[in-house]
Amino acid sequence: MRAIRRKEFREYRRNGNLVFATAILPLIFLIQPVIQVFTLPTSASMTLRHEHSLVYMLAIPVLVPAVLASYAVVGERLQGTLEPVLTTPVRPEELLLGKAMAAFVPSVVVAYAVFALFVAIVEFFARPAVASALIQGPDLLAQLLFTPLLASWSIWVGIAISARSSDPRTAGQISVLMSVPTVAVTTLIALNVIPATLGIAVGFGAALLVLVLVGWRVVSVIFDPERLITNTN
Amino acid sequence: MQVSGYRDGPAIRVAGLGKRFGDRVAFEDVSFEVGYGEVFGFLGPNGAGKTTTVRTLGTLVVPSSGSATVAGLPLTPDNGVEIRRRIAIMPESPGLYLRLSVAENLECFADLYEVPDGPGRIDRALQAVDLTRRAQDVCGALSKGLRQRVALARALLSDPEVLFLDEPTAGLDPVATLDVYELIDGLRRRGVTIFLTTHRLEEAERLCDRVAILNTTLRAVGPPAQLRDRLFAKTLTVRTVVPLADPDALFTGLPTVEGWRRDGSAGYVLIVSDPAHAAPSVTRALVAAGADVLSIGESRHSLEDVYLQLIDQRSESGTP
């Protein structure tokens, strides 16, 4: 798994398209709220206290890994490297876990970093009342706990799509599209349409945990070396 | 599963192996054995099932029928990892990470094979294919021939017992091709079993101890010379300055000469059982008859003749 992870990191760094696609999404999710926060008057803090705007940023650990993971299998097929890799003693499960880890680490790091940057900007530059209304303990905890779960789920969806695709761009687009329902849920929580209660959080977390485990099993089945190498169905 | 003393048996044993993709037969009822240290050529036209056979033996494709033993281990899903640990496959397409350097590509595969002394193995593999000076070059910037050599270096990393080479000289210039031939000879001397898939018949004739000719089913297996003898009668070709007056009287009855036919106005092809014994007696008879002899020589059929004959037989029999 370490070999796969190391190789993937090297490839990510040198794949300009992938770096761009990975960087642009967090920037969108950072710049727009920052501008909004600076324009908010102090009076807005009352409304903000009843919302969970920070949860909106949970879209980052959903979207970033979707882009990375969608390249995982189809990228290897495109380069013709899948066959040489599978002729080594590595097990398909190890290959998948290596690829998942390689997408997980940068996704979570980027998500936490962007979130930390946003919180720092709000804390230092927003109006104090707005800052205190925005930055709430439970939201910080939710960000901390749900980021790895959402990233894991998104990675398995991305790898599953990648294993069934023959074009990296299509795989990327479908993966992002498949992330929309999850992003919609986090956005609805942020806007208080879905109440952000402890029960909802626990239920959402448990559901995600189950989805991650099911996702891993499904991807293990979908990833059929014979079909991928011989291009047969 | 480690099997002690597995080197006593053949390196590869295939019995009635077949693979179907739905209704399409990739190959069927294939049986052969390859001994340790042998260079075994696997020939056949495009679509004959050569690559699928290699993928099957390399545990990448599950056979539909038959059985096999690879590097001493039965070809079963449970033995996949251990078989792949003992073999290496160089596929037809180099399949390199084009954004990574030559050294980084090899590092990745050295890690995947979990080879001890990775850097040392990488250096030796690069030396073997004469690529030490290009180690830091990005693979995407290399020519097709150089990429082929990197793929060969990658196949050598794990020091395999059985090495599957699929068209190893495709895209190589003549000098690099000779280097690969020398490399294969060197591996043979070290006792590495080489399963060579190639379209270059002269390559197979030069390198292989035995060859198998596949066209969905196996058409023949054996040393090239034996296949020639099996398919073609041994012949002597005689050329004289002027046509012989009575060639039938001259050639009939000579020791080991079994028949003859004309080959042009002053040429004769003699079917013989033993060219070494027939040639002196034919020469003496020609001289005694006062013939002006231009040449007498044994007709040599190439592996290409054997190959074409077997593929033609296949077409004539109407089998797909």
Tab-separated table of N, CA, C and O in Angstrom, chain A residues 3-65:
chain	number	residue	atom	x	y	z
A	3	ALA	N	3.733	1.671	-1.385
A	3	ALA	CA	4.265	1.894	-2.730
A	3	ALA	C	3.236	2.608	-3.597
A	3	ALA	O	3.559	3.553	-4.322
A	4	ILE	N	1.988	2.163	-3.497
A	4	ILE	CA	0.921	2.771	-4.290
A	4	ILE	C	0.717	4.224	-3.859
A	4	ILE	O	0.614	5.130	-4.690
A	5	ARG	N	0.691	4.424	-2.542
A	5	ARG	CA	0.459	5.763	-2.004
A	5	ARG	C	1.541	6.734	-2.470
A	5	ARG	O	1.258	7.826	-2.932
A	6	ARG	N	2.801	6.257	-2.375
A	6	ARG	CA	3.922	7.118	-2.753
A	6	ARG	C	3.865	7.461	-4.241
A	6	ARG	O	4.070	8.597	-4.642
A	7	LYS	N	3.543	6.444	-5.038
A	7	LYS	CA	3.446	6.670	-6.480
A	7	LYS	C	2.324	7.654	-6.794
A	7	LYS	O	2.473	8.559	-7.617
A	8	GLU	N	1.181	7.468	-6.124
A	8	GLU	CA	0.031	8.339	-6.377
A	8	GLU	C	0.372	9.796	-6.031
A	8	GLU	O	0.040	10.693	-6.799
A	9	PHE	N	1.027	10.004	-4.899
A	9	PHE	CA	1.372	11.385	-4.518
A	9	PHE	C	2.272	12.020	-5.573
A	9	PHE	O	2.103	13.180	-5.934
A	10	ARG	N	3.229	11.234	-6.070
A	10	ARG	CA	4.127	11.761	-7.105
A	10	ARG	C	3.344	12.124	-8.359
A	10	ARG	O	3.583	13.139	-8.993
A	11	GLU	N	2.406	11.250	-8.708
A	11	GLU	CA	1.611	11.513	-9.916
A	11	GLU	C	0.701	12.720	-9.728
A	11	GLU	O	0.569	13.535	-10.629
A	12	TYR	N	0.082	12.832	-8.553
A	12	TYR	CA	-0.794	13.991	-8.297
A	12	TYR	C	-0.018	15.288	-8.519
A	12	TYR	O	-0.495	16.196	-9.174
A	13	ARG	N	1.187	15.327	-7.928
A	13	ARG	CA	1.981	16.555	-7.975
A	13	ARG	C	2.274	16.976	-9.406
A	13	ARG	O	2.391	18.143	-9.698
A	14	ARG	N	2.426	15.972	-10.275
A	14	ARG	CA	2.836	16.304	-11.657
A	14	ARG	C	1.667	16.322	-12.645
A	14	ARG	O	1.892	16.493	-13.831
A	15	ASN	N	0.486	16.103	-12.137
A	15	ASN	CA	-0.684	16.136	-13.011
A	15	ASN	C	-1.373	17.488	-12.853
A	15	ASN	O	-2.153	17.710	-11.938
A	16	GLY	N	-1.018	18.432	-13.740
A	16	GLY	CA	-1.505	19.807	-13.648
A	16	GLY	C	-3.022	19.892	-13.613
A	16	GLY	O	-3.585	20.659	-12.822
A	17	ASN	N	-3.682	19.112	-14.455
A	17	ASN	CA	-5.149	19.150	-14.513
A	17	ASN	C	-5.762	18.759	-13.178
A	17	ASN	O	-6.723	19.358	-12.707
A	18	LEU	N	-5.158	17.731	-12.577
A	18	LEU	CA	-5.679	17.227	-11.310
A	18	LEU	C	-5.455	18.252	-10.190
A	18	LEU	O	-6.339	18.489	-9.361
A	19	VAL	N	-4.252	18.860	-10.190
A	19	VAL	CA	-3.935	19.870	-9.168
A	19	VAL	C	-4.901	21.041	-9.305
A	19	VAL	O	-5.452	21.540	-8.321
A	20	PHE	N	-5.144	21.454	-10.557
A	20	PHE	CA	-6.045	22.583	-10.805
A	20	PHE	C	-7.462	22.259	-10.318
A	20	PHE	O	-8.079	23.035	-9.590
A	21	ALA	N	-7.937	21.068	-10.718
A	21	ALA	CA	-9.305	20.677	-10.346
A	21	ALA	C	-9.437	20.542	-8.831
A	21	ALA	O	-10.472	20.886	-8.245
A	22	THR	N	-8.370	20.076	-8.181
A	22	THR	CA	-8.393	19.894	-6.725
A	22	THR	C	-8.334	21.238	-6.003
A	22	THR	O	-8.908	21.405	-4.936
A	23	ALA	N	-7.632	22.206	-6.616
A	23	ALA	CA	-7.439	23.501	-5.960
A	23	ALA	C	-8.635	24.426	-6.162
A	23	ALA	O	-8.975	25.217	-5.272
A	24	ILE	N	-9.269	24.325	-7.312
A	24	ILE	CA	-10.305	25.303	-7.650
A	24	ILE	C	-11.539	25.169	-6.756
A	24	ILE	O	-12.120	26.184	-6.352
A	25	LEU	N	-11.902	23.936	-6.417
A	25	LEU	CA	-13.113	23.735	-5.615
A	25	LEU	C	-12.990	24.344	-4.216
A	25	LEU	O	-13.873	25.108	-3.795
A	26	PRO	N	-11.884	24.072	-3.480
A	26	PRO	CA	-11.756	24.704	-2.163
A	26	PRO	C	-11.715	26.227	-2.248
A	26	PRO	O	-12.239	26.914	-1.369
A	27	LEU	N	-11.108	26.746	-3.326
A	27	LEU	CA	-11.031	28.203	-3.462
A	27	LEU	C	-12.428	28.799	-3.598
A	27	LEU	O	-12.734	29.829	-2.989
A	28	ILE	N	-13.246	28.125	-4.407
A	28	ILE	CA	-14.635	28.597	-4.576
A	28	ILE	C	-15.348	28.592	-3.222
A	28	ILE	O	-16.041	29.543	-2.859
A	29	PHE	N	-15.109	27.504	-2.487
A	29	PHE	CA	-15.792	27.372	-1.192
A	29	PHE	C	-15.189	28.280	-0.111
A	29	PHE	O	-15.779	28.439	0.941
A	30	LEU	N	-14.035	28.868	-0.381
A	30	LEU	CA	-13.400	29.767	0.584
A	30	LEU	C	-13.724	31.228	0.262
A	30	LEU	O	-14.132	31.987	1.145
A	31	ILE	N	-13.547	31.588	-1.020
A	31	ILE	CA	-13.639	33.006	-1.396
A	31	ILE	C	-15.065	33.554	-1.206
A	31	ILE	O	-15.247	34.620	-0.608
A	32	GLN	N	-16.018	32.790	-1.704
A	32	GLN	CA	-17.406	33.286	-1.647
A	32	GLN	C	-17.870	33.562	-0.207
A	32	GLN	O	-18.359	34.659	0.091
A	33	PRO	N	-17.687	32.624	0.744
A	33	PRO	CA	-18.119	32.926	2.133
A	33	PRO	C	-17.331	34.035	2.777
A	33	PRO	O	-17.876	34.811	3.575
A	34	VAL	N	-16.034	34.143	2.434
A	34	VAL	CA	-15.209	35.198	3.038
A	34	VAL	C	-15.757	36.562	2.629
A	34	VAL	O	-15.921	37.459	3.474
A	35	ILE	N	-16.050	36.714	1.330
A	35	ILE	CA	-16.600	37.982	0.842
A	35	ILE	C	-17.925	38.278	1.557
A	35	ILE	O	-18.164	39.399	2.014
A	36	GLN	N	-18.727	37.248	1.678
A	36	GLN	CA	-20.035	37.412	2.311
A	36	GLN	C	-19.891	37.846	3.775
A	36	GLN	O	-20.604	38.748	4.248
A	37	VAL	N	-18.952	37.231	4.469
A	37	VAL	CA	-18.754	37.532	5.898
A	37	VAL	C	-18.353	38.988	6.077
A	37	VAL	O	-18.835	39.673	6.982
A	38	PHE	N	-17.484	39.486	5.182
A	38	PHE	CA	-17.017	40.863	5.307
A	38	PHE	C	-18.126	41.876	5.033
A	38	PHE	O	-18.073	42.997	5.501
A	39	THR	N	-19.110	41.461	4.262
A	39	THR	CA	-20.183	42.410	3.929
A	39	THR	C	-21.331	42.358	4.941
A	39	THR	O	-22.238	43.172	4.873
A	40	LEU	N	-21.277	41.394	5.833
A	40	LEU	CA	-22.388	41.247	6.789
A	40	LEU	C	-22.328	42.337	7.864
A	40	LEU	O	-21.264	42.581	8.463
A	41	PRO	N	-23.458	42.981	8.158
A	41	PRO	CA	-23.476	43.965	9.250
A	41	PRO	C	-23.549	43.241	10.603
A	41	PRO	O	-23.871	42.045	10.648
A	42	THR	N	-23.272	43.941	11.652
A	42	THR	CA	-23.304	43.359	12.989
A	42	THR	C	-24.679	42.773	13.305
A	42	THR	O	-24.800	41.743	13.971
A	43	SER	N	-25.716	43.408	12.758
A	43	SER	CA	-27.092	42.957	13.038
A	43	SER	C	-27.357	41.542	12.513
A	43	SER	O	-28.258	40.852	12.990
A	44	ALA	N	-26.538	41.117	11.549
A	44	ALA	CA	-26.747	39.774	10.965
A	44	ALA	C	-26.387	38.666	11.934
A	44	ALA	O	-26.735	37.487	11.722
A	45	SER	N	-25.659	39.030	12.981
A	45	SER	CA	-25.183	38.005	13.914
A	45	SER	C	-26.344	37.256	14.585
A	45	SER	O	-26.222	36.070	14.902
A	46	MET	N	-27.467	37.924	14.746
A	46	MET	CA	-28.620	37.253	15.370
A	46	MET	C	-29.116	36.105	14.499
A	46	MET	O	-29.385	35.000	14.992
A	47	THR	N	-29.193	36.363	13.192
A	47	THR	CA	-29.639	35.316	12.268
A	47	THR	C	-28.594	34.204	12.199
A	47	THR	O	-28.928	33.004	12.186
A	48	LEU	N	-27.334	34.602	12.146
A	48	LEU	CA	-26.239	33.619	12.012
A	48	LEU	C	-26.200	32.639	13.179
A	48	LEU	O	-25.843	31.475	13.016
A	49	ARG	N	-26.573	33.139	14.353
A	49	ARG	CA	-26.540	32.283	15.543
A	49	ARG	C	-27.477	31.078	15.405
A	49	ARG	O	-27.257	30.041	16.008
A	50	HIS	N	-28.520	31.230	14.609
A	50	HIS	CA	-29.482	30.144	14.446
A	50	HIS	C	-29.174	29.278	13.220
A	50	HIS	O	-29.908	28.351	12.906
A	51	GLU	N	-28.090	29.622	12.529
A	51	GLU	CA	-27.697	28.798	11.370
A	51	GLU	C	-26.374	28.094	11.681
A	51	GLU	O	-25.738	28.344	12.707
A	52	HIS	N	-25.969	27.246	10.781
A	52	HIS	CA	-24.704	26.501	10.969
A	52	HIS	C	-23.881	26.645	9.696
A	52	HIS	O	-23.600	25.685	8.982
A	53	SER	N	-23.524	27.914	9.437
A	53	SER	CA	-22.883	28.236	8.156
A	53	SER	C	-21.590	27.466	7.909
A	53	SER	O	-21.237	27.181	6.767
A	54	LEU	N	-20.894	27.149	9.002
A	54	LEU	CA	-19.606	26.443	8.811
A	54	LEU	C	-19.804	25.055	8.200
A	54	LEU	O	-18.922	24.548	7.514
A	55	VAL	N	-20.956	24.466	8.472
A	55	VAL	CA	-21.231	23.120	7.950
A	55	VAL	C	-21.217	23.118	6.419
A	55	VAL	O	-20.910	22.114	5.785
A	56	TYR	N	-21.538	24.307	5.855
A	56	TYR	CA	-21.504	24.470	4.403
A	56	TYR	C	-20.144	24.059	3.829
A	56	TYR	O	-20.051	23.527	2.733
A	57	MET	N	-19.087	24.271	4.624
A	57	MET	CA	-17.740	23.946	4.133
A	57	MET	C	-17.444	22.447	4.116
A	57	MET	O	-16.402	22.024	3.639
A	58	LEU	N	-18.379	21.661	4.627
A	58	LEU	CA	-18.185	20.195	4.537
A	58	LEU	C	-18.297	19.705	3.089
A	58	LEU	O	-18.039	18.533	2.803
A	59	ALA	N	-18.682	20.596	2.208
A	59	ALA	CA	-18.699	20.214	0.785
A	59	ALA	C	-17.281	19.953	0.274
A	59	ALA	O	-17.096	19.165	-0.670
A	60	ILE	N	-16.295	20.585	0.908
A	60	ILE	CA	-14.902	20.416	0.424
A	60	ILE	C	-14.439	18.955	0.559
A	60	ILE	O	-13.952	18.382	-0.413
A	61	PRO	N	-14.589	18.325	1.745
A	61	PRO	CA	-14.162	16.909	1.800
A	61	PRO	C	-15.035	15.972	0.982
A	61	PRO	O	-14.733	14.782	0.894
A	62	VAL	N	-16.120	16.467	0.414
A	62	VAL	CA	-16.923	15.630	-0.483
A	62	VAL	C	-16.403	15.776	-1.918
A	62	VAL	O	-16.217	14.783	-2.631
A	63	LEU	N	-16.146	17.007	-2.312
A	63	LEU	CA	-15.834	17.260	-3.723
A	63	LEU	C	-14.363	16.994	-4.081
A	63	LEU	O	-14.086	16.451	-5.152
A	64	VAL	N	-13.446	17.378	-3.209
A	64	VAL	CA	-12.018	17.206	-3.539
A	64	VAL	C	-11.652	15.724	-3.751
A	64	VAL	O	-11.072	15.367	-4.773
A	65	PRO	N	-11.993	14.824	-2.826
A	65	PRO	CA	-11.631	13.420	-3.069
A	65	PRO	C	-12.356	12.813	-4.270
A	65	PRO	O	-11.839	11.897	-4.902
